[in-house]
Amino acid sequence: MILQDYRVLTRLPIPSLQCLDKRTLTPLAFNLARVSRLQQSSFGNQHLNANFTSATDTALRFRTYATTAVSRPKAHTGRTASAPRKKAPVAKATTSGTTSAAKKPAAKKSKTTSKTKPKPKTKGPGRAGTKAKSAKARKKPKAKAAPKKPKKVRTPEQKERLAIKALKAKLLDPPKQLATTAYQVLLAETSRAKPGSVPGLSKEASVRYHALNPTEREHYNHIANQNKATNESEYRKWIQAYSPVQIVASNSARQLLRRRTKGKRYPKLKDERLVTGHRSSYNIFFKERQLSGDFKGMKAPDAARLIGKEWREMGASQRKPYQQAAEEDMARYEQEVKAVYNRDVDHSVANAARAKAA
């Protein structure tokens, strides 16, 4: 570009170059005109190279502010502005197996893409230290163990009440029984008609019972017999609902309650399935002597004292039949206990009692 401008100025005559001034030319054109004048003069021919270099450097310094040069049409040559060259399209691969000869370089990522700024790291202990601190923070402080309460010492009365309560828990309540006598039937009828206190009702029922005629008495007796049959059938059904083992446990609890309580009745449950206890040789002898009739009209303690005296005076040969009968009864008892209760007989208690008696 600089050389083209220089060639144009060299064709101008010297008078025309002298008329040019800094006010009419750009700094670049002015320096080029100065170079042309020096070239045409005799003095300028000697220093052409040095001045041309100086003028060119000055022109380049003044051109540093300009934008990219664009080719302009030249009026004296008749050329038109050159159009920007187009890049040849890159041939695409025709098949999936073949690739293009010149691959396009991978497009660089623009620097203007938004990047998520990392969170500023806080100064402090490392990751291990923070993890340890967070673990300590998560751990809950251990609750202090409550002091153990001292065991309450129970009095003998309290222990007795607890034992009675445990025995009552083993009881089996049988179904309620209906009235089984004429008087009981009349009393129940009176209480349903006129509810009131028991003493007043029993007194009124007693007066009515003694005033009954034979027909009315027969009527109440018939109702009592029917109630008795109903009671037996209901009781039998209730007993069958439990196993013999449960009935035995209930009877044992009832026996202990009779000993520990006063004024309360705990009758023994009756069950035909229960095993009858075995008898000893003395029990067999006592029963035999009692049924003989020798002690008729005597009090039970007196009769028992005399029978015991006879047993002690008997010899070994006289006791032998009773001992054999006791052994047979023991064998029967063991078989029934095994069949009904599904367990063996414990002879430790009997052996201990026998050893004590000897």
Short mmCIF file of C-alpha atoms in Angstrom, two decimals:
data_model
loop_
_atom_site.label_atom_id
_atom_site.label_comp_id
_atom_site.label_asym_id
_atom_site.label_seq_id
_atom_site.Cartn_x
_atom_site.Cartn_y
_atom_site.Cartn_z
CA MET A 1 0.00 0.00 0.00
CA ILE A 2 2.83 2.37 0.86
CA LEU A 3 4.66 1.56 -2.39
CA GLN A 4 1.56 2.18 -4.48
CA ASP A 5 1.10 5.64 -2.90
CA TYR A 6 4.76 6.36 -3.51
CA ARG A 7 4.53 5.51 -7.22
CA VAL A 8 1.59 7.87 -7.66
CA LEU A 9 3.49 10.76 -6.07
CA THR A 10 6.63 10.18 -8.14
CA ARG A 11 4.68 10.79 -11.35
CA LEU A 12 3.67 14.27 -10.21
CA PRO A 13 5.80 17.28 -11.36
CA ILE A 14 7.91 19.18 -8.82
CA PRO A 15 5.72 22.37 -8.88
CA SER A 16 2.74 20.24 -7.97
CA LEU A 17 4.66 18.52 -5.16
CA GLN A 18 5.78 21.92 -3.78
CA CYS A 19 2.19 23.07 -3.54
CA LEU A 20 1.35 20.16 -1.27
CA ASP A 21 1.33 20.96 2.39
CA LYS A 22 0.77 19.16 5.67
CA ARG A 23 -2.61 20.83 5.92
CA THR A 24 -3.80 19.28 2.63
CA LEU A 25 -2.19 15.82 3.01
CA THR A 26 -2.32 13.14 5.54
CA PRO A 27 0.92 12.46 7.40
CA LEU A 28 1.56 9.43 5.26
CA ALA A 29 0.98 11.26 1.98
CA PHE A 30 3.07 14.20 3.14
CA ASN A 31 6.08 12.05 3.92
CA LEU A 32 5.73 10.25 0.61
CA ALA A 33 5.61 13.58 -1.26
CA ARG A 34 8.73 14.71 0.59
CA VAL A 35 10.48 11.54 -0.52
CA SER A 36 9.39 12.14 -4.14
CA ARG A 37 10.79 15.72 -4.12
CA LEU A 38 14.09 14.53 -2.79
CA GLN A 39 14.25 11.86 -5.44
CA GLN A 40 13.65 14.37 -8.27
CA SER A 41 16.25 16.82 -6.98
CA SER A 42 19.97 16.20 -7.33
CA PHE A 43 20.53 16.51 -3.59
CA GLY A 44 17.75 14.09 -2.84
CA ASN A 45 19.15 11.39 -5.11
CA GLN A 46 22.20 11.08 -2.87
CA HIS A 47 20.20 10.55 0.29
CA LEU A 48 17.26 8.66 -1.19
CA ASN A 49 17.67 5.43 0.68
CA ALA A 50 18.09 6.99 4.12
CA ASN A 51 15.19 9.41 3.70
CA PHE A 52 12.97 6.73 2.22
CA THR A 53 13.60 4.49 5.19
CA SER A 54 12.93 7.35 7.63
CA ALA A 55 9.75 8.36 5.84
CA THR A 56 8.56 4.77 5.72
CA ASP A 57 9.10 4.31 9.45
CA THR A 58 7.26 7.53 10.19
CA ALA A 59 4.39 6.44 7.97
CA LEU A 60 4.17 3.11 9.69
CA ARG A 61 4.08 4.83 13.06
CA PHE A 62 1.18 6.97 11.93
CA ARG A 63 -0.61 3.89 10.51
CA THR A 64 -0.57 1.95 13.73
CA TYR A 65 -3.84 3.48 14.85
CA ALA A 66 -5.68 2.49 11.68
CA THR A 67 -7.90 -0.56 11.25
CA THR A 68 -7.26 -3.42 8.88
CA ALA A 69 -6.70 -2.11 5.39
CA VAL A 70 -9.37 -2.84 2.86
CA SER A 71 -8.53 -2.91 -0.83
CA ARG A 72 -9.98 0.10 -2.57
CA PRO A 73 -10.62 0.49 -6.27
CA LYS A 74 -7.88 2.25 -8.07
CA ALA A 75 -9.16 5.04 -10.26
CA HIS A 76 -6.11 5.22 -12.50
CA THR A 77 -5.96 1.46 -13.08
CA GLY A 78 -9.65 0.79 -13.38
CA ARG A 79 -9.58 -2.18 -11.00
CA THR A 80 -12.56 -3.04 -8.85
CA ALA A 81 -12.51 -3.95 -5.24
CA SER A 82 -11.52 -7.53 -4.76
CA ALA A 83 -14.27 -9.65 -3.30
CA PRO A 84 -13.40 -11.73 -0.23
CA ARG A 85 -12.33 -15.17 -1.10
CA LYS A 86 -14.64 -17.98 -0.11
CA LYS A 87 -13.32 -21.06 1.58
CA ALA A 88 -13.73 -24.27 -0.35
CA PRO A 89 -16.33 -26.52 1.27
CA VAL A 90 -14.91 -29.55 3.00
CA ALA A 91 -15.95 -32.77 1.30
CA LYS A 92 -18.07 -34.96 3.54
CA ALA A 93 -17.50 -38.69 3.79
CA THR A 94 -19.79 -40.68 1.50
CA THR A 95 -19.76 -43.81 3.59
CA SER A 96 -19.62 -44.49 7.28
CA GLY A 97 -16.37 -46.43 6.89
CA THR A 98 -14.40 -43.67 5.07
CA THR A 99 -13.35 -40.43 6.68
CA SER A 100 -12.52 -37.07 5.09
CA ALA A 101 -8.89 -36.38 4.17
CA ALA A 102 -8.69 -33.18 6.18
CA LYS A 103 -10.51 -33.16 9.42
CA LYS A 104 -11.73 -29.93 10.89
CA PRO A 105 -10.01 -28.95 14.08
CA ALA A 106 -12.18 -29.26 17.13
CA ALA A 107 -13.98 -26.06 17.87
CA LYS A 108 -12.63 -24.34 20.91
CA LYS A 109 -15.00 -23.67 23.66
CA SER A 110 -15.88 -20.05 23.93
CA LYS A 111 -14.53 -18.29 26.92
CA THR A 112 -17.83 -16.51 27.38
CA THR A 113 -19.65 -19.66 28.56
CA SER A 114 -20.91 -19.28 32.05
CA LYS A 115 -19.01 -21.38 34.55
CA THR A 116 -20.31 -22.17 37.97
CA LYS A 117 -18.05 -20.53 40.41
CA PRO A 118 -16.72 -22.92 43.03
CA LYS A 119 -17.69 -22.15 46.56
CA PRO A 120 -14.94 -20.41 48.42
CA LYS A 121 -13.12 -22.79 50.68
CA THR A 122 -13.17 -21.76 54.25
CA LYS A 123 -9.90 -21.82 55.99
CA GLY A 124 -9.69 -24.26 58.80
CA PRO A 125 -8.89 -27.91 59.51
CA GLY A 126 -8.82 -30.41 56.68
CA ARG A 127 -11.57 -32.80 55.57
CA ALA A 128 -10.65 -35.35 58.22
CA GLY A 129 -10.93 -32.70 60.91
CA THR A 130 -14.34 -31.52 59.71
CA LYS A 131 -15.61 -35.10 59.50
CA ALA A 132 -14.44 -35.78 63.00
CA LYS A 133 -16.13 -32.63 64.24
CA SER A 134 -19.39 -33.47 62.47
CA ALA A 135 -19.32 -37.01 63.90
CA LYS A 136 -18.81 -35.61 67.37
CA ALA A 137 -21.68 -33.18 66.82
CA ARG A 138 -24.00 -35.99 65.72
CA LYS A 139 -23.23 -38.10 68.75
CA LYS A 140 -25.79 -37.51 71.43
CA PRO A 141 -24.55 -37.21 74.97
CA LYS A 142 -25.08 -40.37 76.92
CA ALA A 143 -27.93 -40.11 79.34
CA LYS A 144 -26.95 -40.74 82.88
CA ALA A 145 -28.21 -44.04 84.18
CA ALA A 146 -30.98 -43.58 86.69
CA PRO A 147 -30.02 -44.74 90.13
CA LYS A 148 -31.39 -48.17 90.89
CA LYS A 149 -34.17 -48.17 93.38
CA PRO A 150 -33.55 -50.32 96.41
CA LYS A 151 -35.56 -53.48 96.50
CA LYS A 152 -38.65 -53.17 98.60
CA VAL A 153 -38.57 -55.46 101.58
CA ARG A 154 -41.97 -57.09 102.03
CA THR A 155 -43.40 -57.97 105.36
CA PRO A 156 -44.64 -61.51 106.12
CA GLU A 157 -48.23 -60.30 105.79
CA GLN A 158 -47.55 -58.90 102.31
CA LYS A 159 -45.86 -62.12 101.24
CA GLU A 160 -48.87 -64.11 102.45
CA ARG A 161 -51.27 -61.92 100.49
CA LEU A 162 -49.20 -62.34 97.32
CA ALA A 163 -49.15 -66.13 97.80
CA ILE A 164 -52.94 -66.21 98.24
CA LYS A 165 -53.38 -64.07 95.13
CA ALA A 166 -51.22 -66.46 93.10
CA LEU A 167 -53.26 -69.44 94.32
CA LYS A 168 -56.55 -67.75 93.44
CA ALA A 169 -55.27 -67.21 89.90
CA LYS A 170 -55.13 -71.02 89.48
CA LEU A 171 -58.76 -71.52 90.50
CA LEU A 172 -61.36 -72.52 87.95
CA ASP A 173 -64.78 -70.99 88.54
CA PRO A 174 -67.56 -73.56 87.95
CA PRO A 175 -70.91 -72.47 86.47
CA LYS A 176 -73.56 -71.06 88.80
CA GLN A 177 -75.86 -73.65 90.29
CA LEU A 178 -79.65 -73.41 90.24
CA ALA A 179 -81.79 -73.95 93.34
CA THR A 180 -81.97 -77.68 94.21
CA THR A 181 -84.55 -77.63 97.08
CA ALA A 182 -88.15 -76.46 97.32
CA TYR A 183 -87.24 -73.75 99.83
CA GLN A 184 -84.43 -72.40 97.62
CA VAL A 185 -86.78 -72.30 94.64
CA LEU A 186 -89.37 -70.37 96.70
CA LEU A 187 -86.70 -67.95 97.99
CA ALA A 188 -85.46 -67.24 94.45
CA GLU A 189 -89.06 -66.63 93.32
CA THR A 190 -89.67 -64.22 96.23
CA SER A 191 -86.44 -62.25 95.57
CA ARG A 192 -87.38 -61.80 91.89
CA ALA A 193 -90.86 -60.55 92.79
CA LYS A 194 -89.83 -58.22 95.64
CA PRO A 195 -86.16 -57.23 95.57
CA GLY A 196 -84.92 -56.17 98.98
CA SER A 197 -82.63 -57.15 101.82
CA VAL A 198 -81.68 -60.79 102.29
CA PRO A 199 -82.89 -61.11 105.89
CA GLY A 200 -86.32 -59.74 105.03
CA LEU A 201 -86.65 -61.93 101.95
CA SER A 202 -85.56 -65.09 103.74
CA LYS A 203 -88.09 -64.46 106.52
CA GLU A 204 -90.95 -63.96 104.05
CA ALA A 205 -89.89 -67.05 102.05
CA SER A 206 -89.81 -69.13 105.26
CA VAL A 207 -93.38 -68.04 106.14
CA ARG A 208 -94.63 -68.92 102.66
CA TYR A 209 -92.84 -72.28 102.64
CA HIS A 210 -94.48 -73.43 105.87
CA ALA A 211 -97.88 -72.32 104.55
CA LEU A 212 -97.63 -74.39 101.34
CA ASN A 213 -100.27 -77.04 100.69
CA PRO A 214 -99.26 -80.50 99.30
CA THR A 215 -99.95 -79.51 95.69
CA GLU A 216 -97.79 -76.37 95.89
CA ARG A 217 -95.04 -78.29 97.71
CA GLU A 218 -95.05 -80.96 94.99
CA HIS A 219 -94.75 -78.21 92.37
CA TYR A 220 -91.64 -76.67 93.97
CA ASN A 221 -90.07 -80.10 94.53
CA HIS A 222 -90.50 -80.89 90.85
CA ILE A 223 -88.78 -77.63 89.85
CA ALA A 224 -85.94 -78.40 92.28
CA ASN A 225 -85.39 -81.86 90.74
CA GLN A 226 -85.30 -80.40 87.25
CA ASN A 227 -82.73 -77.81 88.38
CA LYS A 228 -80.60 -80.55 89.92
CA ALA A 229 -80.48 -82.50 86.64
CA THR A 230 -79.63 -79.28 84.75
CA ASN A 231 -76.83 -78.49 87.19
CA GLU A 232 -75.26 -81.92 86.75
CA SER A 233 -75.30 -81.76 82.95
CA GLU A 234 -73.90 -78.22 82.87
CA TYR A 235 -71.22 -79.07 85.42
CA ARG A 236 -70.18 -82.14 83.43
CA LYS A 237 -69.86 -80.07 80.24
CA TRP A 238 -67.78 -77.49 82.07
CA ILE A 239 -65.44 -80.11 83.54
CA GLN A 240 -64.90 -81.72 80.14
CA ALA A 241 -63.70 -78.36 78.79
CA TYR A 242 -60.54 -78.68 80.93
CA SER A 243 -57.86 -81.35 81.02
CA PRO A 244 -57.35 -83.59 84.09
CA VAL A 245 -54.01 -81.86 84.71
CA GLN A 246 -55.75 -78.48 85.01
CA ILE A 247 -58.36 -79.91 87.36
CA VAL A 248 -55.65 -81.40 89.59
CA ALA A 249 -53.78 -78.06 89.72
CA SER A 250 -57.01 -76.27 90.65
CA ASN A 251 -57.79 -78.78 93.42
CA SER A 252 -54.27 -78.38 94.84
CA ALA A 253 -54.71 -74.60 94.94
CA ARG A 254 -58.12 -75.00 96.61
CA GLN A 255 -56.62 -77.25 99.27
CA LEU A 256 -53.87 -74.72 100.08
CA LEU A 257 -56.41 -71.89 100.21
CA ARG A 258 -58.53 -73.82 102.68
CA ARG A 259 -55.49 -74.08 104.96
CA ARG A 260 -54.40 -70.44 104.62
CA THR A 261 -57.80 -68.73 104.79
CA LYS A 262 -60.41 -68.91 107.49
CA GLY A 263 -64.13 -68.79 107.02
CA LYS A 264 -63.99 -69.35 103.24
CA ARG A 265 -64.93 -72.53 101.48
CA TYR A 266 -63.13 -73.80 98.41
CA PRO A 267 -64.81 -77.11 97.58
CA LYS A 268 -62.87 -79.67 95.62
CA LEU A 269 -63.79 -80.06 91.97
CA LYS A 270 -65.27 -83.44 91.14
CA ASP A 271 -64.09 -85.17 88.00
CA GLU A 272 -64.55 -88.85 87.17
CA ARG A 273 -61.41 -88.80 85.04
CA LEU A 274 -59.12 -88.09 88.00
CA VAL A 275 -56.99 -90.92 89.33
CA THR A 276 -57.87 -92.25 92.79
CA GLY A 277 -54.95 -92.15 95.19
CA HIS A 278 -53.22 -95.33 96.28
CA ARG A 279 -53.71 -96.75 99.80
CA SER A 280 -51.12 -98.00 102.24
CA SER A 281 -51.32 -101.29 104.16
CA TYR A 282 -52.48 -99.45 107.32
CA ASN A 283 -55.23 -97.59 105.37
CA ILE A 284 -56.56 -100.89 104.02
CA PHE A 285 -56.57 -102.40 107.54
CA PHE A 286 -58.24 -99.29 109.02
CA LYS A 287 -61.03 -99.33 106.42
CA GLU A 288 -61.64 -103.01 106.97
CA ARG A 289 -61.89 -102.60 110.77
CA GLN A 290 -64.14 -99.56 110.47
CA LEU A 291 -66.65 -101.42 108.28
CA SER A 292 -66.66 -104.48 110.53
CA GLY A 293 -69.18 -102.92 112.96
CA ASP A 294 -67.05 -103.53 116.07
CA PHE A 295 -66.82 -99.79 116.73
CA LYS A 296 -70.47 -98.92 116.18
CA GLY A 297 -71.76 -96.11 118.42
CA MET A 298 -68.27 -94.94 119.31
CA LYS A 299 -66.75 -91.57 118.56
CA ALA A 300 -64.38 -91.40 115.60
CA PRO A 301 -61.29 -90.42 117.69
CA ASP A 302 -61.86 -93.28 120.10
CA ALA A 303 -62.36 -95.80 117.29
CA ALA A 304 -59.22 -94.55 115.50
CA ARG A 305 -57.16 -94.89 118.73
CA LEU A 306 -58.24 -98.54 119.22
CA ILE A 307 -57.61 -99.49 115.55
CA GLY A 308 -54.11 -98.00 115.75
CA LYS A 309 -53.35 -100.00 118.86
CA GLU A 310 -54.39 -103.25 117.12
CA TRP A 311 -52.13 -102.47 114.13
CA ARG A 312 -49.09 -101.95 116.30
CA GLU A 313 -49.71 -105.27 118.10
CA MET A 314 -49.94 -107.24 114.83
CA GLY A 315 -47.00 -109.40 113.72
CA ALA A 316 -45.27 -109.51 110.31
CA SER A 317 -47.28 -112.57 109.17
CA GLN A 318 -50.56 -110.81 110.04
CA ARG A 319 -49.57 -107.61 108.14
CA LYS A 320 -48.42 -109.47 105.02
CA PRO A 321 -51.89 -109.70 103.32
CA TYR A 322 -52.41 -105.96 103.74
CA GLN A 323 -48.94 -105.21 102.40
CA GLN A 324 -49.62 -107.29 99.26
CA ALA A 325 -52.92 -105.45 98.73
CA ALA A 326 -51.06 -102.11 99.06
CA GLU A 327 -48.49 -103.17 96.43
CA GLU A 328 -51.25 -104.11 93.98
CA ASP A 329 -52.98 -100.80 94.56
CA MET A 330 -49.67 -98.97 93.93
CA ALA A 331 -49.24 -100.74 90.59
CA ARG A 332 -52.78 -99.72 89.60
CA TYR A 333 -52.06 -96.11 90.59
CA GLU A 334 -48.86 -95.94 88.54
CA GLN A 335 -50.60 -97.23 85.41
CA GLU A 336 -53.49 -94.74 85.71
CA VAL A 337 -51.19 -91.79 86.37
CA LYS A 338 -49.16 -92.64 83.27
CA ALA A 339 -52.30 -92.96 81.15
CA VAL A 340 -54.22 -89.92 82.44
CA TYR A 341 -51.52 -87.40 83.41
CA ASN A 342 -48.79 -88.63 81.04
CA ARG A 343 -46.12 -88.68 83.73
CA ASP A 344 -44.43 -91.11 86.08
CA VAL A 345 -45.10 -91.38 89.81
CA ASP A 346 -42.56 -89.69 92.07
CA HIS A 347 -41.78 -92.08 94.94
CA SER A 348 -39.38 -89.77 96.71
CA VAL A 349 -42.04 -88.36 99.04
CA ALA A 350 -43.45 -91.80 99.90
CA ASN A 351 -39.98 -93.21 100.51
CA ALA A 352 -39.09 -90.30 102.78
CA ALA A 353 -42.31 -90.76 104.78
CA ARG A 354 -41.72 -94.49 105.06
CA ALA A 355 -38.17 -93.99 106.27
CA LYS A 356 -39.36 -91.46 108.84
CA ALA A 357 -42.03 -93.82 110.17
CA ALA A 358 -39.50 -96.64 110.50
#
